[in-house]
Phi, psi and omega in degrees: 000140179299148182299320181290335176286320177299317178296318180299319179299328181278337186247344184231016175239120185231173172253154180301331181285351181289339180232099178302148183303323180299320179293321180294316181295321178296320179294322178296317181296318183287333182269344184062020178285150177247152186234125174250137173249128182243130174243109171286133188219135173219106179056057181238039184297335183285335187238332189297324182295316180295320179298312180299316183297319181293315179297315181297315182294310188278326191240003173238315183273315180285315177223148183271071180261315182262132181266332179204146174241121183237124174259123177260109180274120184260033175110034182296145175253001176254204185264028182307310183297315182295316181295316181296317180294319180296330180279349175116008179271155167272124184256129178234136179273136183310315186290347179273354181261124179051059186296342179292341176251107182304132181285149174242154179296147176141146181295316182299325177301316181293316180296318179299311181294334182298334180296337181279342185238014174238162185234355187296144172293331176241131180245127182245121180261133179226127177295148187267006182252015182287142177248154182052047188290141175240141178292351173302331179300325180276305183297326181297319184269340175280328185310307181299328180291332180272334184257345183228106182294347179274358181257131182246336181214135181228128177254146173281146169235151188191168169281146178233091178291150174244101188066236178266359182271115181289137172073012183258000175283179179070044184293321178293326177300311185286325186267338183237300189292315184295316175300318179299313182294317182297324184273328187248330178228067188298342176295340180265009183293345182279351181284123181289319181233073183296334181261003182301144183271005180250108179202159180227150182207160174287140177303325181299335174274311185302323184288348178263355186261141167287152180239107169305138189285340184250215185290350179281001187298318182293317178295313180299319181295320180294314181295314182293325177293321177302314181292326186277316186240350177090161186298319185293345176273358180251149183207172176214152182227132178281117181247010173107251186230137178245120177244133182202177178285128181266148180263161181280175186299322181293318178297321178294327176296319178294320177299317180298320180297318179295320180292319178297318180296320177300316178295319182301317179297323182279339177293339179295344180283350187106142186207167179244127176264124182234113188279058174207162181223137177254125176241174187229142174230142179279125176246193182296330184254021180109201181286131181243132181283144173230122183252133181232149175284152180248134178294120181242346180287142178235144175275144178287165174304140184301330180294345179268358180271126186302317182297322180291320178297320177296320180297320179295320181294328179288000000 
């Protein structure tokens, strides 16, 4: 692992318990900053209401941390909009935002358009399919932005179980995103969940970033933020465990393709290839990095090997 990444892990990786809620609320009051929470949603009637209700109860009614909760419905055919509104969110339909530019399907499209219908100085994105949701997901990633003026973007990190198997979720992260980042953007190798959908950022940063319209939005945002504000302006917070609906292999394949394309476009800027990968395991003191070398040597086509050519000639 690069030395600056090791340093970053020690100085820009925190636990949700490092910043008590009282301290975060006091920092918000003194800074006069406002906080918007955005949930992109497509057919999430089973989970979106509980997420909205928990945020509203814990971070609006009990303490004044969140100023608005906005659900962007990207074309649901179920009761997502009704459930979200009943729970206390303001619901906006994707197609009603900036109608002169026809909307296209995709998560990034929704997140991009959300900037037009929210007002917070800090914007916090939360996926709408989370189960057993805790408001720590919001306060944990908003906290550093309110208490540290040098931080511009914060991602949540967590365990991702797959069924009953601990730590086996995040298959696209491990098979696609982490190798790409380690080899081409090694400064970002310290992020435990680079593709996670729970992150918060200053509006002043988000408004300067391009948004890939699909699943590549999280990877693109991380890479572009690194180039724009530097590694020390990025951070991550451990919020525990993330449970959500998992997609099948084909859907993951499509997600991987979008992420690869996002990376491909950014590689045109120039890149560094680093033949190692850093992965994470939870230890007694939190997430611990483990770095492994990556096989980069390739064998030439057999027809180019002299011994093989001689054998064919014989």
